[in-house]
Amino acid sequence: MTTETVQIDIDSDFMRTPEKVMRLERMGSSFPTRLSFMRTLIRRMSKENWKFERTRREVDKDGYGISVYAVTTPNRTYSLIAFTQEIPADMRTDRVIAEVWDATFSLFDGVPSQEDIDYLADNTPKQEAGRYRPSELTLSRANKSLRVFKNVVDSLSAGNQPDKDLLTSVGYLMRTSAVYGSGKFGCADRDKISDREECKAPFQIELLTVYLIRWFTIDSAEELAKERGGEKAVKLDKTTRRFIGVGNATGLGMAPFLLKHPALIHNWVVAKETALARVRSIETPIEGTLKVFLKSLLQVSQHVDEWNVEDDIQSERISCLTDEIQALRLWCENEPNILRPYPWNGIYQYVEDNFSLECQEMVVSLIIEPHGALVDDLAETMSTTEIPKFKADMSLSELKEVVADSYQWATTIDFSLGESQHHFWYYSEDKLEPRFGSKGVDDGVEKEMPLAIGRDVHDLNEKLLETSNATSLSDFVMSYPQFRHIIRRIQNTFVRPYSEVQDNLLSETMRPLDLLRFKLAFFGASKFDPKSNLWTRISMYQGAPMPDQLSEPNHDCWSFPIGGRSQSYPCINCTCQKDI
Amino acid sequence: MSKRHLTISLNEVLFYFTRAAFGVNAPIGLSEDFARGNIWVSENGFDPSRCSLKALDNLDSKASSLSIKFEKTKDGGHLFCPEGKFLSSLEASSSCVDWIEVSNGSGALKISNVDSPFLVVSALGANGCLGIKVLWTDQEKNQFQVNLINNDDWEVLSSSSTLIELSSNADMLISPLTASDESNKGNIIKKFNLAEEKLKILHIGVKVEENWDAIYSYFSRCLVKSSAESRASGAGAGLVDTD
């Protein structure tokens, strides 16, 4: 299905404008929705009854060795090959420049032979320094949260469940620090798999890898406990297993991707905004949905209560969010506020008028959540295969008009000010680690990545204004080839109004963290835990069903999970509604 | 990565070749076009480093220039370098694709003294410029004709066994393909089907051989030297993460 076959009305009165949505501050307040890619994948796993099996476990008494976890879809099998090893504590880093990891993984396309496993045993533990083949779909690694992993293994081996508070505060046993796909280091190109049904939505194969890693972390801890505790050992209880996610540490690498794929980003945002617009345009609420929403406000209060971070800015936001959710609950308890036509629009509007961006975006997720039947088709519109083309037959006057209409946010920035061009993005020779530099402080400005969209549009606009409309575009780019890339970008983005971040990415006040959170929210990540303006930790699949729980009726109910509960608040689409 | 006889992915072709061109000071837009052309080359089973190194060397040594002029002719147009140097195939490629789009491929386009003719062909292929033929005779007197027939099918007619990707500088002529162009007696004909070749490449990868190190070396120019300060602060995270 494409955007042409799913009903999308960008001009709907209920759509939020690109000028409102595509601003860094709001993007940096994003939360996952039911359209997030992990949610889409879990729904498919359940619907298609995917089979999961650990097919190999050859490890020593400390759990070091090789394991293989296979998943079989209706059409094929994928195998996660995991290599574990002991590493020195002081070499445990989440950075790209790391050299060793507790666990490393390759997702193999099919069932690996012994020869394949031997090849990967020589390469996967080296990560970026190894080489991979088109039979490998992803490459990944993870490090333990030592205190949680130890507590879980020690507790289970002694016949006890782990420390719930500790588990809730961290949320995972291991933290991934990269999941490479799409041809990285020789792995399969996306084109190899893009026609497969289970790979059509964005990042499905990468997120399948993470799901299997999550299973691996839990399985490994339980097996180690059994090894140490023998008959006394117990497994994690069902509720705890489901609550445990897998961590991730994310840095600057995600930001360039976001900026280099404007058509894709447009599709993501249009899908989410269309979902919101569809819900806001409901005159009479679908039976049960308001009740679900009100219940969800109670649950997110606890979710937010469990969301503890050290970062001062985010702590303050969370504190404010706590108060605002409470205030919203009180407002909703006053029935005339919600028992009226267009109640969802009323709720959204009230929140937008009165509360922080963090609260606004959380409420967007909450009001979309009970409306799966209304919005889930949009998940199928979030990919693109389009390669942007330069359109030489556009006239210069048309280009000038497009820049004036669609890029006012860029042409009005004063780039003569130092603060407007404070930063630059670059690749370090240190394992190609992406870094964010400051002009006048860091070396390498002449090698900056071409991500200065606003500045490039601004400079193009200056040149266009002094060029006659009689000049053809092909003549213009022959004279000024330095503008070819930005013209191509403009030609392909002005018809996709949600494709551009409408802020200056070089500004002194720019926080790459906002871009990271925006993208991670679309993945379905939660519990954003910023470690700086360039770096964040997150949880993935927290609350999601484990492989043996995928057939349960509440498999899709894991939005804003909370510790110690068997399920998330019920959605309107499944039988757990009766628990309301 | 700077090893010979590697197998790389198409995405790596895009990544490394864009930056290799940028490394010899080609503007980023032309560098992106160059890399897209190299993806087409790779999808058809060629070693992109073999096709492209000469063009990058020429830009780096300034034997070729990105400076270009267009003039109308009675049959169509003429692209040339006004500086008396080789016309860089990076610029020639993008400009000829633009001309075909604007002219709808009618008429003939002459391109003078292009340093790596096959890269121009790759740009035409990558941009879906179909129903055209490209003719040239290089410095070694090898004659080539490339017929871009439809989305998948294209063919090379040549007067010798010289590899087309190594063909040296030449004047090129691009014009509409006619029925008689598809069978040319006396020439060596090699036919390609992009869909079939690409499928193979997606399963075996792109082999790069002796020129890869030099491509990687140009790519490396885009990397910034790491200092103790940038290592500590540039990525925004600490050097040890134990929790």
Short mmCIF file of C-alpha atoms in Angstrom, two decimals, chain B:
data_model
loop_
_atom_site.label_atom_id
_atom_site.label_comp_id
_atom_site.label_asym_id
_atom_site.label_seq_id
_atom_site.Cartn_x
_atom_site.Cartn_y
_atom_site.Cartn_z
CA MET B 1 38.48 -0.81 4.66
CA SER B 2 41.54 0.14 2.67
CA LYS B 3 42.16 -3.38 1.49
CA ARG B 4 42.26 -4.65 -2.06
CA HIS B 5 39.96 -7.35 -3.38
CA LEU B 6 37.12 -6.44 -1.11
CA THR B 7 33.45 -7.07 -1.61
CA ILE B 8 31.38 -4.04 -0.76
CA SER B 9 27.68 -3.24 -0.81
CA LEU B 10 25.87 -0.80 -3.08
CA ASN B 11 25.27 1.40 -0.07
CA GLU B 12 29.01 1.49 0.51
CA VAL B 13 29.51 2.49 -3.12
CA LEU B 14 27.22 5.44 -2.42
CA PHE B 15 28.96 6.32 0.83
CA TYR B 16 32.57 6.02 -0.28
CA PHE B 17 32.29 7.32 -3.83
CA THR B 18 30.33 10.43 -2.85
CA ARG B 19 33.04 11.33 -0.39
CA ALA B 20 35.90 10.29 -2.68
CA ALA B 21 34.67 12.82 -5.24
CA PHE B 22 34.19 15.40 -2.50
CA GLY B 23 37.76 14.56 -1.49
CA VAL B 24 39.05 15.82 -4.85
CA ASN B 25 37.03 19.01 -4.38
CA ALA B 26 34.03 18.19 -6.54
CA PRO B 27 30.92 19.98 -5.24
CA ILE B 28 28.70 17.71 -3.18
CA GLY B 29 25.85 17.69 -5.73
CA LEU B 30 28.15 16.42 -8.48
CA SER B 31 29.72 14.00 -6.02
CA GLU B 32 26.31 12.53 -5.26
CA ASP B 33 25.57 12.16 -8.99
CA PHE B 34 28.96 10.53 -9.48
CA ALA B 35 28.21 7.99 -6.74
CA ARG B 36 24.77 7.24 -8.20
CA GLY B 37 26.44 6.59 -11.55
CA ASN B 38 28.84 4.25 -9.82
CA ILE B 39 25.95 2.36 -8.28
CA TRP B 40 24.60 1.75 -11.78
CA VAL B 41 28.07 0.62 -12.84
CA SER B 42 28.21 -1.75 -9.87
CA GLU B 43 24.71 -3.08 -10.41
CA ASN B 44 25.83 -4.08 -13.89
CA GLY B 45 28.70 -6.13 -12.54
CA PHE B 46 31.59 -3.71 -13.12
CA ASP B 47 34.21 -2.74 -10.54
CA PRO B 48 33.33 0.91 -9.83
CA SER B 49 36.83 1.72 -8.62
CA ARG B 50 38.23 0.63 -11.97
CA CYS B 51 35.74 2.86 -13.81
CA SER B 52 36.22 5.92 -11.67
CA LEU B 53 39.74 6.28 -10.43
CA LYS B 54 41.03 8.00 -13.57
CA ALA B 55 38.34 10.67 -13.36
CA LEU B 56 39.20 11.38 -9.73
CA ASP B 57 42.94 11.38 -10.44
CA ASN B 58 42.39 13.85 -13.25
CA LEU B 59 40.45 16.21 -11.02
CA ASP B 60 42.99 15.89 -8.28
CA SER B 61 45.91 16.64 -10.60
CA LYS B 62 43.87 19.34 -12.36
CA ALA B 63 44.35 17.60 -15.70
CA SER B 64 40.56 17.78 -15.94
CA SER B 65 38.28 20.63 -15.11
CA LEU B 66 34.73 21.00 -13.84
CA SER B 67 34.43 24.19 -15.86
CA ILE B 68 31.86 23.70 -18.61
CA LYS B 69 30.07 25.64 -21.33
CA PHE B 70 27.09 24.82 -23.47
CA GLU B 71 26.36 26.10 -26.92
CA LYS B 72 23.44 25.36 -29.17
CA THR B 73 24.13 23.74 -32.51
CA LYS B 74 21.86 23.16 -35.49
CA ASP B 75 21.33 19.49 -34.46
CA GLY B 76 21.18 20.00 -30.71
CA GLY B 77 23.99 21.11 -28.44
CA HIS B 78 27.64 21.00 -27.52
CA LEU B 79 29.23 20.73 -24.07
CA PHE B 80 32.89 21.55 -23.68
CA CYS B 81 35.50 22.76 -21.24
CA PRO B 82 36.49 26.37 -21.98
CA GLU B 83 39.86 25.98 -20.27
CA GLY B 84 41.51 23.70 -22.82
CA LYS B 85 41.68 20.81 -20.35
CA PHE B 86 39.87 17.51 -20.30
CA LEU B 87 36.25 17.98 -19.37
CA SER B 88 35.72 16.12 -16.13
CA SER B 89 33.27 13.28 -16.60
CA LEU B 90 31.73 14.25 -13.26
CA GLU B 91 30.52 17.55 -14.67
CA ALA B 92 29.89 16.20 -18.17
CA SER B 93 27.68 13.44 -16.75
CA SER B 94 25.37 15.70 -14.81
CA SER B 95 25.17 18.31 -17.54
CA CYS B 96 24.34 15.83 -20.26
CA VAL B 97 21.58 14.27 -18.14
CA ASP B 98 20.19 17.78 -17.62
CA TRP B 99 20.32 18.44 -21.36
CA ILE B 100 18.45 15.24 -22.13
CA GLU B 101 15.76 16.14 -19.62
CA VAL B 102 15.32 19.62 -21.03
CA SER B 103 15.46 18.52 -24.69
CA ASN B 104 13.48 15.31 -24.15
CA GLY B 105 16.36 13.50 -25.80
CA SER B 106 15.61 14.86 -29.26
CA GLY B 107 18.57 16.06 -31.28
CA ALA B 108 22.21 15.29 -30.74
CA LEU B 109 24.58 16.35 -28.01
CA LYS B 110 28.30 16.51 -28.59
CA ILE B 111 30.57 16.44 -25.55
CA SER B 112 34.18 17.31 -26.22
CA ASN B 113 37.23 15.74 -24.68
CA VAL B 114 35.60 13.92 -21.76
CA ASP B 115 38.14 12.21 -19.52
CA SER B 116 36.18 9.01 -18.68
CA PRO B 117 33.43 8.37 -21.22
CA PHE B 118 31.94 5.36 -19.46
CA LEU B 119 31.04 7.51 -16.47
CA VAL B 120 28.84 9.61 -18.75
CA VAL B 121 27.10 6.41 -19.82
CA SER B 122 26.67 5.44 -16.17
CA ALA B 123 24.96 8.73 -15.41
CA LEU B 124 22.59 8.24 -18.33
CA GLY B 125 21.80 4.74 -17.13
CA ALA B 126 21.35 5.77 -13.52
CA ASN B 127 18.95 8.51 -14.53
CA GLY B 128 16.81 6.35 -16.77
CA CYS B 129 17.77 8.13 -19.99
CA LEU B 130 16.48 5.54 -22.45
CA GLY B 131 16.16 5.15 -26.20
CA ILE B 132 19.51 6.80 -26.82
CA LYS B 133 22.89 5.80 -28.17
CA VAL B 134 26.29 7.07 -27.09
CA LEU B 135 29.22 6.97 -29.51
CA TRP B 136 32.89 7.70 -29.02
CA THR B 137 36.35 6.85 -30.27
CA ASP B 138 38.98 7.09 -27.57
CA GLN B 139 42.67 8.03 -27.75
CA GLU B 140 43.66 4.46 -28.51
CA LYS B 141 41.26 4.50 -31.48
CA ASN B 142 38.86 2.09 -29.80
CA GLN B 143 35.33 2.73 -30.98
CA PHE B 144 32.42 2.27 -28.62
CA GLN B 145 28.70 2.52 -29.04
CA VAL B 146 26.38 2.09 -26.09
CA ASN B 147 22.68 1.61 -26.76
CA LEU B 148 20.44 2.32 -23.77
CA ILE B 149 17.40 0.44 -24.95
CA ASN B 150 14.89 0.27 -22.11
CA ASN B 151 14.75 0.20 -18.30
CA ASP B 152 16.71 -3.02 -18.10
CA ASP B 153 18.40 -3.71 -21.40
CA TRP B 154 21.48 -2.03 -22.76
CA GLU B 155 24.35 -3.13 -24.96
CA VAL B 156 27.90 -2.23 -25.86
CA LEU B 157 29.19 -2.45 -29.40
CA SER B 158 32.95 -2.09 -29.63
CA SER B 159 35.66 -2.36 -32.23
CA SER B 160 38.13 -4.03 -29.87
CA SER B 161 38.32 -6.13 -26.75
CA THR B 162 39.40 -3.13 -24.66
CA LEU B 163 37.33 -2.87 -21.51
CA ILE B 164 34.80 -0.10 -21.87
CA GLU B 165 35.36 1.06 -18.30
CA LEU B 166 39.00 1.77 -19.12
CA SER B 167 38.25 3.72 -22.28
CA SER B 168 40.28 6.94 -22.31
CA ASN B 169 39.32 10.53 -23.11
CA ALA B 170 37.17 11.10 -26.15
CA ASP B 171 34.65 13.28 -27.90
CA MET B 172 31.24 11.77 -27.34
CA LEU B 173 28.02 11.97 -29.31
CA ILE B 174 24.64 11.26 -27.76
CA SER B 175 21.61 10.89 -29.99
CA PRO B 176 18.29 9.05 -30.26
CA LEU B 177 18.50 5.32 -30.79
CA THR B 178 17.12 4.03 -34.08
CA ALA B 179 16.15 0.49 -35.06
CA SER B 180 19.30 0.04 -37.14
CA ASP B 181 21.55 0.94 -34.20
CA GLU B 182 20.71 -2.24 -32.35
CA SER B 183 22.57 -4.55 -34.71
CA ASN B 184 25.87 -3.37 -35.96
CA LYS B 185 27.87 -5.89 -37.96
CA GLY B 186 31.60 -6.23 -37.43
CA ASN B 187 31.51 -5.15 -33.80
CA ILE B 188 31.85 -7.07 -30.56
CA ILE B 189 28.50 -6.90 -28.89
CA LYS B 190 27.93 -7.36 -25.20
CA LYS B 191 24.39 -7.27 -23.87
CA PHE B 192 23.35 -6.41 -20.33
CA ASN B 193 20.15 -6.80 -18.39
CA LEU B 194 20.20 -4.52 -15.38
CA ALA B 195 17.53 -6.36 -13.38
CA GLU B 196 19.32 -9.69 -13.71
CA GLU B 197 22.76 -8.26 -13.04
CA LYS B 198 21.53 -6.29 -10.04
CA LEU B 199 19.87 -9.33 -8.52
CA LYS B 200 23.18 -11.17 -8.73
CA ILE B 201 25.04 -8.26 -7.16
CA LEU B 202 22.57 -8.05 -4.28
CA HIS B 203 23.44 -11.65 -3.45
CA ILE B 204 27.20 -11.57 -3.97
CA GLY B 205 28.18 -7.94 -3.42
CA VAL B 206 30.34 -5.60 -5.48
CA LYS B 207 33.92 -6.70 -6.03
CA VAL B 208 36.51 -3.94 -5.95
CA GLU B 209 40.09 -4.67 -6.87
CA GLU B 210 43.40 -2.89 -7.37
CA ASN B 211 42.07 0.69 -7.54
CA TRP B 212 40.11 0.52 -4.30
CA ASP B 213 42.95 1.72 -2.08
CA ALA B 214 43.25 4.91 -4.11
CA ILE B 215 39.49 5.50 -3.95
CA TYR B 216 39.60 4.98 -0.20
CA SER B 217 42.49 7.38 0.04
CA TYR B 218 40.41 10.12 -1.64
CA PHE B 219 37.53 9.24 0.65
CA SER B 220 39.80 9.59 3.67
CA ARG B 221 40.35 13.24 2.88
CA CYS B 222 36.83 13.86 4.17
CA LEU B 223 37.71 12.54 7.60
CA VAL B 224 38.81 14.87 10.34
CA LYS B 225 41.86 14.03 12.38
CA SER B 226 40.94 12.99 15.88
CA SER B 227 42.36 14.90 18.81
CA ALA B 228 42.21 14.14 22.51
CA GLU B 229 39.63 16.93 22.86
CA SER B 230 37.39 15.84 19.99
CA ARG B 231 37.62 12.23 21.12
CA ALA B 232 36.52 13.25 24.59
CA SER B 233 33.78 15.72 23.70
CA GLY B 234 32.86 15.51 20.00
CA ALA B 235 30.43 12.63 20.34
CA GLY B 236 28.85 13.79 23.58
CA ALA B 237 29.44 10.66 25.59
CA GLY B 238 32.12 9.49 27.95
CA LEU B 239 34.80 6.94 27.20
CA VAL B 240 33.67 4.36 29.73
CA ASP B 241 30.07 3.23 30.31
CA THR B 242 29.84 0.84 33.19
CA ASP B 243 26.56 0.70 35.07
#
